[in-house]
Amino acid sequence: MNILLIERILVNKDWATILFVLAAIIIATNKTVFEVRFNEFLKLGISDKYNKIYKDTSNLMNWFTISMFIIQLISFSFFILLLLSYFNYTKTDNYISFIQIFTFLFVFILSKFLIEKIVGTTLNVESFVEQFNLVKVNYRAFLGLVLLPINIFLYYNQTPIQLVFYIILGVFVLYNVLTYYFLIKTYQKIIIGKIFYFILYLCTLEIAPYYFMYYWITKN
């Protein structure tokens, strides 16, 4: 009688659990410290009241915005990790891959933000660019918050559903398109006055970076 011994592979997901708990602590802290603001933020998916109340560009460096940006980075990084693992490019328990994704997203977003400030100053549309960035940060932070519990479910579920990934990707693309639509609609007077600069800004800083990132990922 032959006995087949199969090595038991223990997957260490403690690092992910720690990050999820950290994200939950940040959210709970924001809800406690910024209760009114947090409640308005939760309505961002159905109303733009939050953007109207907190429209001052100084809010870009506010603790609430920064902390929600951290949630966004954690959430998006986990989703990309899950997506790459689904296509067998990495494993969900590979914390090195997560760090690489997190670092890449952080550097990409920060670099893009700094370049936009430089271009905005050069084209004399700095105030508009800062307002534009603030609204984008708010909407994407909200999307990151919504995506976080979905990431937790998919991460600890051993058999993720293929359809879920495509739905989330579709919602993400649609959400970004709607964000740009409402931004253009809200600031159409400013945009019409500087239509050439806006088209230049849109092509060089909103379309080109994502195209080159997609090209780089698919080729490498």
PDB file of C-alpha atoms in Angstrom:
ATOM      1  CA  MET A   1       0.000   0.000   0.000  1.00  0.00           C
ATOM      2  CA  ASN A   2       1.627   3.212  -1.154  1.00  0.00           C
ATOM      3  CA  ILE A   3       1.228   6.376   0.889  1.00  0.00           C
ATOM      4  CA  LEU A   4       1.340   9.648  -0.984  1.00  0.00           C
ATOM      5  CA  LEU A   5       2.667  12.506   1.103  1.00  0.00           C
ATOM      6  CA  ILE A   6       1.521  15.971   0.045  1.00  0.00           C
ATOM      7  CA  GLU A   7       3.345  18.997   1.371  1.00  0.00           C
ATOM      8  CA  ARG A   8       1.034  21.307   3.252  1.00  0.00           C
ATOM      9  CA  ILE A   9       1.589  24.898   2.133  1.00  0.00           C
ATOM     10  CA  LEU A  10       0.790  27.439   4.780  1.00  0.00           C
ATOM     11  CA  VAL A  11      -0.153  30.802   3.324  1.00  0.00           C
ATOM     12  CA  ASN A  12       0.747  33.724   5.536  1.00  0.00           C
ATOM     13  CA  LYS A  13      -1.833  36.462   5.218  1.00  0.00           C
ATOM     14  CA  ASP A  14      -1.073  38.198   8.512  1.00  0.00           C
ATOM     15  CA  TRP A  15       0.407  41.231   6.753  1.00  0.00           C
ATOM     16  CA  ALA A  16      -2.818  41.719   4.773  1.00  0.00           C
ATOM     17  CA  THR A  17      -4.938  41.367   7.899  1.00  0.00           C
ATOM     18  CA  ILE A  18      -2.817  44.018   9.622  1.00  0.00           C
ATOM     19  CA  LEU A  19      -3.316  46.400   6.697  1.00  0.00           C
ATOM     20  CA  PHE A  20      -7.067  45.793   6.618  1.00  0.00           C
ATOM     21  CA  VAL A  21      -7.258  46.442  10.383  1.00  0.00           C
ATOM     22  CA  LEU A  22      -5.153  49.594   9.951  1.00  0.00           C
ATOM     23  CA  ALA A  23      -7.529  50.805   7.224  1.00  0.00           C
ATOM     24  CA  ALA A  24     -10.497  50.113   9.487  1.00  0.00           C
ATOM     25  CA  ILE A  25      -8.859  52.075  12.322  1.00  0.00           C
ATOM     26  CA  ILE A  26      -8.265  55.071  10.027  1.00  0.00           C
ATOM     27  CA  ILE A  27     -11.884  54.978   8.860  1.00  0.00           C
ATOM     28  CA  ALA A  28     -13.187  54.692  12.420  1.00  0.00           C
ATOM     29  CA  THR A  29     -10.944  57.575  13.529  1.00  0.00           C
ATOM     30  CA  ASN A  30     -12.185  59.781  10.702  1.00  0.00           C
ATOM     31  CA  LYS A  31     -15.790  58.926  11.532  1.00  0.00           C
ATOM     32  CA  THR A  32     -15.190  59.922  15.164  1.00  0.00           C
ATOM     33  CA  VAL A  33     -13.037  63.019  14.673  1.00  0.00           C
ATOM     34  CA  PHE A  34     -14.677  64.317  11.478  1.00  0.00           C
ATOM     35  CA  GLU A  35     -18.194  62.986  12.007  1.00  0.00           C
ATOM     36  CA  VAL A  36     -20.085  65.619   9.979  1.00  0.00           C
ATOM     37  CA  ARG A  37     -17.529  65.659   7.192  1.00  0.00           C
ATOM     38  CA  PHE A  38     -17.375  61.873   7.035  1.00  0.00           C
ATOM     39  CA  ASN A  39     -21.156  61.585   6.766  1.00  0.00           C
ATOM     40  CA  GLU A  40     -21.180  64.078   3.886  1.00  0.00           C
ATOM     41  CA  PHE A  41     -18.312  62.184   2.277  1.00  0.00           C
ATOM     42  CA  LEU A  42     -20.357  58.966   2.302  1.00  0.00           C
ATOM     43  CA  LYS A  43     -23.000  60.710   0.183  1.00  0.00           C
ATOM     44  CA  LEU A  44     -20.475  61.559  -2.518  1.00  0.00           C
ATOM     45  CA  GLY A  45     -21.716  58.738  -4.730  1.00  0.00           C
ATOM     46  CA  ILE A  46     -25.161  60.308  -5.072  1.00  0.00           C
ATOM     47  CA  SER A  47     -24.533  63.992  -4.356  1.00  0.00           C
ATOM     48  CA  ASP A  48     -21.790  66.572  -4.951  1.00  0.00           C
ATOM     49  CA  LYS A  49     -22.665  68.512  -1.790  1.00  0.00           C
ATOM     50  CA  TYR A  50     -19.381  67.449  -0.191  1.00  0.00           C
ATOM     51  CA  ASN A  51     -17.385  69.028  -3.028  1.00  0.00           C
ATOM     52  CA  LYS A  52     -19.320  72.268  -2.672  1.00  0.00           C
ATOM     53  CA  ILE A  53     -18.811  72.462   1.095  1.00  0.00           C
ATOM     54  CA  TYR A  54     -15.124  71.534   1.109  1.00  0.00           C
ATOM     55  CA  LYS A  55     -14.121  73.208  -2.135  1.00  0.00           C
ATOM     56  CA  ASP A  56     -11.212  75.211  -0.721  1.00  0.00           C
ATOM     57  CA  THR A  57      -7.961  73.871  -2.217  1.00  0.00           C
ATOM     58  CA  SER A  58      -6.342  73.886   1.245  1.00  0.00           C
ATOM     59  CA  ASN A  59      -8.350  70.697   1.832  1.00  0.00           C
ATOM     60  CA  LEU A  60      -5.844  68.862  -0.364  1.00  0.00           C
ATOM     61  CA  MET A  61      -3.420  68.903   2.579  1.00  0.00           C
ATOM     62  CA  ASN A  62      -6.071  68.304   5.214  1.00  0.00           C
ATOM     63  CA  TRP A  63      -5.636  65.271   7.509  1.00  0.00           C
ATOM     64  CA  PHE A  64      -9.009  63.885   6.419  1.00  0.00           C
ATOM     65  CA  THR A  65      -8.080  64.019   2.723  1.00  0.00           C
ATOM     66  CA  ILE A  66      -4.612  62.564   3.341  1.00  0.00           C
ATOM     67  CA  SER A  67      -5.936  59.702   5.482  1.00  0.00           C
ATOM     68  CA  MET A  68      -8.619  58.833   2.919  1.00  0.00           C
ATOM     69  CA  PHE A  69      -5.921  58.952   0.243  1.00  0.00           C
ATOM     70  CA  ILE A  70      -4.042  56.276   2.229  1.00  0.00           C
ATOM     71  CA  ILE A  71      -7.218  54.169   2.248  1.00  0.00           C
ATOM     72  CA  GLN A  72      -7.435  54.681  -1.509  1.00  0.00           C
ATOM     73  CA  LEU A  73      -3.849  53.487  -2.029  1.00  0.00           C
ATOM     74  CA  ILE A  74      -4.354  50.400   0.138  1.00  0.00           C
ATOM     75  CA  SER A  75      -7.643  49.555  -1.566  1.00  0.00           C
ATOM     76  CA  PHE A  76      -6.439  50.058  -5.149  1.00  0.00           C
ATOM     77  CA  SER A  77      -3.178  48.191  -4.439  1.00  0.00           C
ATOM     78  CA  PHE A  78      -5.056  45.173  -3.081  1.00  0.00           C
ATOM     79  CA  PHE A  79      -7.404  45.138  -6.055  1.00  0.00           C
ATOM     80  CA  ILE A  80      -4.490  45.243  -8.521  1.00  0.00           C
ATOM     81  CA  LEU A  81      -2.785  42.456  -6.550  1.00  0.00           C
ATOM     82  CA  LEU A  82      -5.951  40.353  -6.737  1.00  0.00           C
ATOM     83  CA  LEU A  83      -6.281  41.082 -10.438  1.00  0.00           C
ATOM     84  CA  LEU A  84      -2.661  40.095 -11.148  1.00  0.00           C
ATOM     85  CA  SER A  85      -3.026  36.923  -9.073  1.00  0.00           C
ATOM     86  CA  TYR A  86      -6.160  36.030 -11.000  1.00  0.00           C
ATOM     87  CA  PHE A  87      -4.118  36.108 -14.221  1.00  0.00           C
ATOM     88  CA  ASN A  88      -1.302  34.144 -12.498  1.00  0.00           C
ATOM     89  CA  TYR A  89       1.254  36.960 -12.518  1.00  0.00           C
ATOM     90  CA  THR A  90       1.725  36.779  -8.750  1.00  0.00           C
ATOM     91  CA  LYS A  91       0.182  35.346  -5.571  1.00  0.00           C
ATOM     92  CA  THR A  92      -2.232  37.041  -3.198  1.00  0.00           C
ATOM     93  CA  ASP A  93       0.042  36.291  -0.230  1.00  0.00           C
ATOM     94  CA  ASN A  94       3.065  37.883  -1.921  1.00  0.00           C
ATOM     95  CA  TYR A  95       3.624  40.988   0.176  1.00  0.00           C
ATOM     96  CA  ILE A  96       6.602  41.977  -1.995  1.00  0.00           C
ATOM     97  CA  SER A  97       4.264  42.357  -4.961  1.00  0.00           C
ATOM     98  CA  PHE A  98       1.882  44.410  -2.830  1.00  0.00           C
ATOM     99  CA  ILE A  99       4.711  46.738  -1.741  1.00  0.00           C
ATOM    100  CA  GLN A 100       5.789  47.144  -5.366  1.00  0.00           C
ATOM    101  CA  ILE A 101       2.241  47.938  -6.471  1.00  0.00           C
ATOM    102  CA  PHE A 102       1.672  50.313  -3.546  1.00  0.00           C
ATOM    103  CA  THR A 103       4.969  52.127  -4.199  1.00  0.00           C
ATOM    104  CA  PHE A 104       4.281  52.368  -7.928  1.00  0.00           C
ATOM    105  CA  LEU A 105       0.815  53.840  -7.342  1.00  0.00           C
ATOM    106  CA  PHE A 106       2.125  56.309  -4.781  1.00  0.00           C
ATOM    107  CA  VAL A 107       4.998  57.493  -7.004  1.00  0.00           C
ATOM    108  CA  PHE A 108       2.752  57.622 -10.082  1.00  0.00           C
ATOM    109  CA  ILE A 109       0.023  59.691  -8.371  1.00  0.00           C
ATOM    110  CA  LEU A 110       2.490  61.992  -6.596  1.00  0.00           C
ATOM    111  CA  SER A 111       4.546  62.560  -9.764  1.00  0.00           C
ATOM    112  CA  LYS A 112       1.403  63.259 -11.761  1.00  0.00           C
ATOM    113  CA  PHE A 113       0.194  65.698  -9.104  1.00  0.00           C
ATOM    114  CA  LEU A 114       3.509  67.617  -9.075  1.00  0.00           C
ATOM    115  CA  ILE A 115       3.692  67.751 -12.879  1.00  0.00           C
ATOM    116  CA  GLU A 116       0.114  69.047 -13.007  1.00  0.00           C
ATOM    117  CA  LYS A 117       1.017  71.835 -10.554  1.00  0.00           C
ATOM    118  CA  ILE A 118       4.014  72.817 -12.686  1.00  0.00           C
ATOM    119  CA  VAL A 119       1.967  72.783 -15.902  1.00  0.00           C
ATOM    120  CA  GLY A 120      -0.875  74.662 -14.182  1.00  0.00           C
ATOM    121  CA  THR A 121       1.518  77.370 -13.018  1.00  0.00           C
ATOM    122  CA  THR A 122       3.130  77.581 -16.466  1.00  0.00           C
ATOM    123  CA  LEU A 123      -0.227  77.901 -18.254  1.00  0.00           C
ATOM    124  CA  ASN A 124      -1.601  80.269 -15.604  1.00  0.00           C
ATOM    125  CA  VAL A 125      -4.427  77.889 -14.650  1.00  0.00           C
ATOM    126  CA  GLU A 126      -3.039  76.795 -11.289  1.00  0.00           C
ATOM    127  CA  SER A 127      -6.218  77.506  -9.299  1.00  0.00           C
ATOM    128  CA  PHE A 128      -8.325  75.499 -11.746  1.00  0.00           C
ATOM    129  CA  VAL A 129      -5.885  72.560 -11.716  1.00  0.00           C
ATOM    130  CA  GLU A 130      -5.858  72.494  -7.897  1.00  0.00           C
ATOM    131  CA  GLN A 131      -9.663  72.553  -7.782  1.00  0.00           C
ATOM    132  CA  PHE A 132      -9.770  69.859 -10.456  1.00  0.00           C
ATOM    133  CA  ASN A 133      -7.336  67.710  -8.462  1.00  0.00           C
ATOM    134  CA  LEU A 134      -9.268  68.170  -5.222  1.00  0.00           C
ATOM    135  CA  VAL A 135     -12.501  66.892  -6.767  1.00  0.00           C
ATOM    136  CA  LYS A 136     -10.695  63.943  -8.397  1.00  0.00           C
ATOM    137  CA  VAL A 137      -9.047  63.032  -5.092  1.00  0.00           C
ATOM    138  CA  ASN A 138     -12.430  63.129  -3.335  1.00  0.00           C
ATOM    139  CA  TYR A 139     -14.179  60.900  -5.860  1.00  0.00           C
ATOM    140  CA  ARG A 140     -11.351  58.362  -6.037  1.00  0.00           C
ATOM    141  CA  ALA A 141     -11.034  58.257  -2.257  1.00  0.00           C
ATOM    142  CA  PHE A 142     -14.739  57.470  -2.113  1.00  0.00           C
ATOM    143  CA  LEU A 143     -14.280  54.740  -4.716  1.00  0.00           C
ATOM    144  CA  GLY A 144     -11.375  53.327  -2.697  1.00  0.00           C
ATOM    145  CA  LEU A 145     -13.562  53.269   0.421  1.00  0.00           C
ATOM    146  CA  VAL A 146     -16.336  51.388  -1.393  1.00  0.00           C
ATOM    147  CA  LEU A 147     -13.804  48.979  -2.914  1.00  0.00           C
ATOM    148  CA  LEU A 148     -12.175  48.103   0.433  1.00  0.00           C
ATOM    149  CA  PRO A 149     -14.820  45.641   1.761  1.00  0.00           C
ATOM    150  CA  ILE A 150     -14.990  44.040  -1.697  1.00  0.00           C
ATOM    151  CA  ASN A 151     -11.217  43.539  -1.565  1.00  0.00           C
ATOM    152  CA  ILE A 152     -11.496  41.937   1.871  1.00  0.00           C
ATOM    153  CA  PHE A 153     -14.131  39.508   0.604  1.00  0.00           C
ATOM    154  CA  LEU A 154     -12.164  38.607  -2.534  1.00  0.00           C
ATOM    155  CA  TYR A 155      -8.850  38.327  -0.682  1.00  0.00           C
ATOM    156  CA  TYR A 156     -10.082  35.776   1.857  1.00  0.00           C
ATOM    157  CA  ASN A 157     -12.268  33.948  -0.643  1.00  0.00           C
ATOM    158  CA  GLN A 158     -10.327  31.122  -2.282  1.00  0.00           C
ATOM    159  CA  THR A 159     -12.469  31.059  -5.438  1.00  0.00           C
ATOM    160  CA  PRO A 160     -12.966  34.628  -6.692  1.00  0.00           C
ATOM    161  CA  ILE A 161     -15.602  35.030  -9.356  1.00  0.00           C
ATOM    162  CA  GLN A 162     -14.354  36.193 -12.738  1.00  0.00           C
ATOM    163  CA  LEU A 163     -17.447  38.304 -13.350  1.00  0.00           C
ATOM    164  CA  VAL A 164     -16.770  40.330 -10.178  1.00  0.00           C
ATOM    165  CA  PHE A 165     -13.464  41.603 -11.532  1.00  0.00           C
ATOM    166  CA  TYR A 166     -14.961  42.718 -14.825  1.00  0.00           C
ATOM    167  CA  ILE A 167     -17.879  44.407 -13.086  1.00  0.00           C
ATOM    168  CA  ILE A 168     -15.520  46.305 -10.760  1.00  0.00           C
ATOM    169  CA  LEU A 169     -13.286  47.341 -13.665  1.00  0.00           C
ATOM    170  CA  GLY A 170     -16.324  48.476 -15.622  1.00  0.00           C
ATOM    171  CA  VAL A 171     -17.653  50.464 -12.665  1.00  0.00           C
ATOM    172  CA  PHE A 172     -14.221  52.032 -12.134  1.00  0.00           C
ATOM    173  CA  VAL A 173     -13.976  53.170 -15.766  1.00  0.00           C
ATOM    174  CA  LEU A 174     -17.578  54.421 -15.786  1.00  0.00           C
ATOM    175  CA  TYR A 175     -17.088  56.226 -12.485  1.00  0.00           C
ATOM    176  CA  ASN A 176     -14.001  58.030 -13.807  1.00  0.00           C
ATOM    177  CA  VAL A 177     -15.813  59.022 -17.007  1.00  0.00           C
ATOM    178  CA  LEU A 178     -18.730  60.409 -14.986  1.00  0.00           C
ATOM    179  CA  THR A 179     -16.287  62.239 -12.700  1.00  0.00           C
ATOM    180  CA  TYR A 180     -14.723  64.032 -15.651  1.00  0.00           C
ATOM    181  CA  TYR A 181     -18.153  64.760 -17.077  1.00  0.00           C
ATOM    182  CA  PHE A 182     -19.398  66.429 -13.889  1.00  0.00           C
ATOM    183  CA  LEU A 183     -16.109  68.299 -13.479  1.00  0.00           C
ATOM    184  CA  ILE A 184     -16.330  69.700 -16.997  1.00  0.00           C
ATOM    185  CA  LYS A 185     -19.993  70.544 -16.493  1.00  0.00           C
ATOM    186  CA  THR A 186     -19.287  72.312 -13.187  1.00  0.00           C
ATOM    187  CA  TYR A 187     -16.334  74.337 -14.467  1.00  0.00           C
ATOM    188  CA  GLN A 188     -17.485  74.822 -18.052  1.00  0.00           C
ATOM    189  CA  LYS A 189     -17.240  78.627 -17.840  1.00  0.00           C
ATOM    190  CA  ILE A 190     -13.593  78.458 -16.829  1.00  0.00           C
ATOM    191  CA  ILE A 191     -12.892  75.711 -19.377  1.00  0.00           C
ATOM    192  CA  ILE A 192     -14.475  77.649 -22.278  1.00  0.00           C
ATOM    193  CA  GLY A 193     -12.281  80.633 -21.444  1.00  0.00           C
ATOM    194  CA  LYS A 194      -9.164  78.454 -21.526  1.00  0.00           C
ATOM    195  CA  ILE A 195     -10.286  75.731 -23.913  1.00  0.00           C
ATOM    196  CA  PHE A 196      -6.880  75.337 -25.624  1.00  0.00           C
ATOM    197  CA  TYR A 197      -5.045  74.936 -22.317  1.00  0.00           C
ATOM    198  CA  PHE A 198      -7.684  72.531 -21.038  1.00  0.00           C
ATOM    199  CA  ILE A 199      -7.401  70.272 -24.105  1.00  0.00           C
ATOM    200  CA  LEU A 200      -3.615  70.344 -23.757  1.00  0.00           C
ATOM    201  CA  TYR A 201      -3.911  69.532 -20.054  1.00  0.00           C
ATOM    202  CA  LEU A 202      -6.407  66.735 -20.691  1.00  0.00           C
ATOM    203  CA  CYS A 203      -4.298  65.057 -23.375  1.00  0.00           C
ATOM    204  CA  THR A 204      -0.902  65.337 -21.697  1.00  0.00           C
ATOM    205  CA  LEU A 205      -1.807  64.756 -18.052  1.00  0.00           C
ATOM    206  CA  GLU A 206      -5.090  62.856 -18.007  1.00  0.00           C
ATOM    207  CA  ILE A 207      -4.919  60.554 -21.040  1.00  0.00           C
ATOM    208  CA  ALA A 208      -1.250  60.071 -21.912  1.00  0.00           C
ATOM    209  CA  PRO A 209      -0.030  58.832 -18.460  1.00  0.00           C
ATOM    210  CA  TYR A 210      -2.659  56.068 -18.321  1.00  0.00           C
ATOM    211  CA  TYR A 211      -1.989  55.082 -21.913  1.00  0.00           C
ATOM    212  CA  PHE A 212       1.755  54.777 -21.323  1.00  0.00           C
ATOM    213  CA  MET A 213       1.139  52.890 -18.052  1.00  0.00           C
ATOM    214  CA  TYR A 214      -1.149  50.441 -19.882  1.00  0.00           C
ATOM    215  CA  TYR A 215       1.420  50.075 -22.676  1.00  0.00           C
ATOM    216  CA  TRP A 216       4.239  49.471 -20.188  1.00  0.00           C
ATOM    217  CA  ILE A 217       2.264  46.851 -18.204  1.00  0.00           C
ATOM    218  CA  THR A 218       1.110  44.928 -21.282  1.00  0.00           C
ATOM    219  CA  LYS A 219       4.617  44.893 -22.780  1.00  0.00           C
ATOM    220  CA  ASN A 220       6.388  43.930 -19.541  1.00  0.00           C
TER     221      ASN A 220
END
